[in-house]
XYZ file of C-alpha atoms in Angstrom:
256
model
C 0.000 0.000 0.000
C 1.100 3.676 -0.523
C 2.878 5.442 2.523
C 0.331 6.930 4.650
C 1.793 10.862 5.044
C 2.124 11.688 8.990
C -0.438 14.214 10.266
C 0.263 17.769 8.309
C 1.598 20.675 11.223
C 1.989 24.374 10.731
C 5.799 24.816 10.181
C 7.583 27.708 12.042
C 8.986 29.048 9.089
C 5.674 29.450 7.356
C 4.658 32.970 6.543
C 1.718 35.148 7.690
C -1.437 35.435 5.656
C 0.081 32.892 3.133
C -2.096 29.690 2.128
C -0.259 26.548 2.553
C -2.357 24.646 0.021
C -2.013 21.188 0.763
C -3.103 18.797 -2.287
C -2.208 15.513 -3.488
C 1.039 15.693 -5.722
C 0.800 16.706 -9.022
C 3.110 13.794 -10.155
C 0.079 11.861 -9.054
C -1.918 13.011 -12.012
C -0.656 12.630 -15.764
C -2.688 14.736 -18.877
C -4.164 16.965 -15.656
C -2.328 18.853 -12.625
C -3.839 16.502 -10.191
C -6.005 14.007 -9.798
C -8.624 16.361 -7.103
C -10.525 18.750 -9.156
C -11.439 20.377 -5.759
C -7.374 20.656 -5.447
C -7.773 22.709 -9.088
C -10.586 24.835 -8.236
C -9.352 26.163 -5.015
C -5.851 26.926 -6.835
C -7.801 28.956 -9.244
C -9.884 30.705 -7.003
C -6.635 31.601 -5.118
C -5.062 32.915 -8.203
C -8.049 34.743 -9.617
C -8.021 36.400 -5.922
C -4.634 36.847 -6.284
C -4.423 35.758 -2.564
C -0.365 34.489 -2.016
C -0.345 30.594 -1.394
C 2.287 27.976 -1.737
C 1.558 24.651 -2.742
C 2.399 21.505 -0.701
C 2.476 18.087 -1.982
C 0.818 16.094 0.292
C 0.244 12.476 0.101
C -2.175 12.369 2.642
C -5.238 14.056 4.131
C -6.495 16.692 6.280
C -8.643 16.384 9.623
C -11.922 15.778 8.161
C -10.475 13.329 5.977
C -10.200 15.298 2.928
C -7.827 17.057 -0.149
C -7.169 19.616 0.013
C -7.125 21.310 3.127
C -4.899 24.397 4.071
C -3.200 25.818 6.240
C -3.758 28.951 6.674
C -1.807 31.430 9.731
C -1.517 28.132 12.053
C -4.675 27.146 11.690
C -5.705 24.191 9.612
C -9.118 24.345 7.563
C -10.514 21.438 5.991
C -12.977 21.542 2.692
C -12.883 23.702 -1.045
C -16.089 25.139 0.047
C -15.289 26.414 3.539
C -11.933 27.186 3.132
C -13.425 29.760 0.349
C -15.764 30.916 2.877
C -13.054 31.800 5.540
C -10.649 33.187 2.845
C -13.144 35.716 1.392
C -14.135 37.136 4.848
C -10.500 37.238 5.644
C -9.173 39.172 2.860
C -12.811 40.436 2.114
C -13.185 38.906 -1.467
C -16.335 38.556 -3.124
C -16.881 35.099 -4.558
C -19.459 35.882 -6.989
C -18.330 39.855 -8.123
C -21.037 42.069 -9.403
C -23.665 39.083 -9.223
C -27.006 39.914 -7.826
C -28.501 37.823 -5.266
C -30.814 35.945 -7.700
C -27.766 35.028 -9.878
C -25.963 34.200 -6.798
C -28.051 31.804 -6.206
C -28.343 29.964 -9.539
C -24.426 30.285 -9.339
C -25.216 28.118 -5.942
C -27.139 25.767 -7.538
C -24.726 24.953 -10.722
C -21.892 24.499 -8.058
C -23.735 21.964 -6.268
C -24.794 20.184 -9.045
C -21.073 19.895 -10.464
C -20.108 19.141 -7.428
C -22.720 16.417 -5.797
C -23.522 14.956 -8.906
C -22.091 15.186 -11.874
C -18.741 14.395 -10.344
C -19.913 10.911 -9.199
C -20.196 10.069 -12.315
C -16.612 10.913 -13.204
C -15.264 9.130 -10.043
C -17.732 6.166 -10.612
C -16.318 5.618 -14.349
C -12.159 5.568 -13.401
C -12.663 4.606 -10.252
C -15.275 1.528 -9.811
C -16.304 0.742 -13.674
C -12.791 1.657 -15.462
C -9.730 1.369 -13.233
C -7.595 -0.821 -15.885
C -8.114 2.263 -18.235
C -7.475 4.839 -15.459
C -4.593 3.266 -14.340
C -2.376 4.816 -17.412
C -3.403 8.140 -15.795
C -2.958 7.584 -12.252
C 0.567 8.094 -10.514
C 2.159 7.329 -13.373
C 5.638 6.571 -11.902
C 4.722 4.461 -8.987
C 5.793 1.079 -9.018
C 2.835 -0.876 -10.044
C 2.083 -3.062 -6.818
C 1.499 0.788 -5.017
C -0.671 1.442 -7.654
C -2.970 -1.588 -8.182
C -3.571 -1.920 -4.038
C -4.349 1.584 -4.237
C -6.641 1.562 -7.199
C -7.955 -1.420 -5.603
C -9.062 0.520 -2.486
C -10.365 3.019 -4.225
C -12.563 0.984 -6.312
C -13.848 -0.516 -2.884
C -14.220 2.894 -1.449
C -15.695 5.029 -4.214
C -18.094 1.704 -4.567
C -19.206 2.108 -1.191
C -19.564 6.001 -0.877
C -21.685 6.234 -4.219
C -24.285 3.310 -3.092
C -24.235 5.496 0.524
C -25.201 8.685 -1.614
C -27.938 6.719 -3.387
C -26.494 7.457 -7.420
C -24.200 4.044 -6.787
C -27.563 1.941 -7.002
C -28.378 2.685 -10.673
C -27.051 0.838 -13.296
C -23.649 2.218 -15.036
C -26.305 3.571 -18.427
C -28.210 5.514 -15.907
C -25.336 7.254 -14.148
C -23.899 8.331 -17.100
C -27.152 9.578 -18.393
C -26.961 11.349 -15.636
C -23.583 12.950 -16.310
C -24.484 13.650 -19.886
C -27.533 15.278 -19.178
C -25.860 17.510 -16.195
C -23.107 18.943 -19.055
C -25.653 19.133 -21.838
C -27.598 21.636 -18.906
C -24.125 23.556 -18.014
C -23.369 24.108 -21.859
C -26.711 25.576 -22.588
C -26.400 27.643 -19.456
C -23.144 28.653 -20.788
C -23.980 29.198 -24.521
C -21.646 31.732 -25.816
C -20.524 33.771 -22.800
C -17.021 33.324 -21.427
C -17.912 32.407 -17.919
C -20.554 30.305 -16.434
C -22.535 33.773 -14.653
C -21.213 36.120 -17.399
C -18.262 38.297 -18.624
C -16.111 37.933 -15.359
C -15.210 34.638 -13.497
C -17.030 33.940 -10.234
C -16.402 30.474 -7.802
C -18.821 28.249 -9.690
C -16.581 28.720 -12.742
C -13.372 27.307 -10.820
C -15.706 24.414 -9.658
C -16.892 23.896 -13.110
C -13.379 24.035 -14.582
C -11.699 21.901 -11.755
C -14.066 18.822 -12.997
C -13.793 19.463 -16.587
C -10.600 19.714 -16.861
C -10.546 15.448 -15.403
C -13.066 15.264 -18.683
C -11.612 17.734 -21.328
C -8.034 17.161 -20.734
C -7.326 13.499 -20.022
C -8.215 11.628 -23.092
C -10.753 8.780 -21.458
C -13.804 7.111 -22.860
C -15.881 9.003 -20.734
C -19.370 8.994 -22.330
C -19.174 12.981 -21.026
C -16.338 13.683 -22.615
C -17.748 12.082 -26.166
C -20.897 14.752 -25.468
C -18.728 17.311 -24.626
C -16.194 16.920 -27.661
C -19.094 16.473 -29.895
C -21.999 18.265 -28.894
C -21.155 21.183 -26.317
C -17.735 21.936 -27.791
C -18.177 25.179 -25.520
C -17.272 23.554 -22.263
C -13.552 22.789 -23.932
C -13.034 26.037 -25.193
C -14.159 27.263 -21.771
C -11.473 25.208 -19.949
C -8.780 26.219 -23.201
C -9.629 29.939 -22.284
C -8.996 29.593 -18.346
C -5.700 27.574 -18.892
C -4.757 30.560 -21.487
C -5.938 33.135 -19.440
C -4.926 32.227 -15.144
C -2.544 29.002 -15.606
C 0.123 29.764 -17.897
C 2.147 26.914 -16.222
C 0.177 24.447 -17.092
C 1.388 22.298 -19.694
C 4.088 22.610 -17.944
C 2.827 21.172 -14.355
C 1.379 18.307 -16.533
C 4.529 16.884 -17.641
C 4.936 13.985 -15.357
């Protein structure tokens, strides 16, 4: 089995008002800078914030048994979601700029959908129904008795959490109808403006990108990715335009 990292501390030399952003490595991941797409949304919400952070490759997880977590002026703060919350009253950042409350709340509602269900269906396919096909994707340079025990539990776990969450009991044609019909949504939604809400980028659009990118750039037989390449050829160009736009390292963090 994979080394289990030893509980994450605040380290003296740390600096104040600095985000320790502790995520699985990116050498984990291959075709995408990691394997979370929580990890990638909260790293693009911290640099569309422009709020200073330092990455930390963490093989482990944080106190709610999560990645990422942060840590954040000796305090450690578990979740994407809440560490967002605690960062924009800290350095008093609006996560949805220039939205009214209406749209804020449709914003709401997209991010939970990406996030509490059309993500299962993504973690169902490479985890439970496709892990042979994941595997050339998944910590690419670990020897390959680390990776298939890993996988393995994974499989088990992911298995077990989706039948807990209720979308695990349908059959694998009605989960990824499910997924399909959850981008076909998002693309309409999105038509042909740049972000999700608009002209600007809000936090729905770094939860949005963090899963798409899993879809758009690691070349899968996801039936969403066939819809998306196909059919709502909007969601790529919307993930091309952030990577062009906030990640110009990119390519380059990919090469693992």
């Amino acid at each position: 089995m994979a080394q289990i990292a030893p509980k994450a501390e605040w380290k003296e030399d740390w600096i104040k008002d600095t985000v320790y952003l502790h995520m699985f490595p990116r050498s984990f991941a291959k075709s995408v800078v990691n394997i979370s797409p929580f990890a990638i949304k909260l790293e693009l919400w911290l640099r569309l914030n422009k709020i200073p952070f330092k990455v930390i490759d963490y093989n482990g997880m944080g106190s709610k048994g999560q990645s990422p977590f942060i840590f954040f002026n000796e305090k450690e703060i578990p979740d994407s979601n809440f560490i967002i919350e605690y960062l924009s009253e800290y350095f008093r950042v609006d996560p949805y700029p220039g939205l009214s409350i209406t749209d804020q709340a449709v914003a709401r509602a997209f991010l939970k959908m990406i996030e509490e269900n059309t993500s299962w269906a993504i973690f169902i396919y490479r985890y439970v129904e496709q892990p042979d096909e994941f595997a050339e994707y998944f910590m690419p340079k670990a020897p390959a008795n680390v990776k298939a025990a890993l996988q393995k539990s994974l499989q088990v776990s992911v298995r077990d959490r989706a039948q807990k969450h209720g979308i695990g009991r349908h059959s694998s044609e009605e989960v990824h109808k499910i997924g399909c019909d959850d981008i076909k949504a998002i693309s309409a939604f999105l038509a042909n403006k740049k972000y999700l809400m608009g002209d600007n980028p809000t936090l729905v659009d770094c939860s949005l990108f963090g899963l798409m990118t899993q879809i758009v750039c690691v070349p899968m037989k996801y039936p969403e990715r066939k819809i998306i390449m196909e059919e709502c050829q909007n969601i790529k160009d919307f993930v091309d335009r952030i990577i062009n736009l906030y990640w110009s390292e990119w390519h380059e963090q990919c090469e693992f």
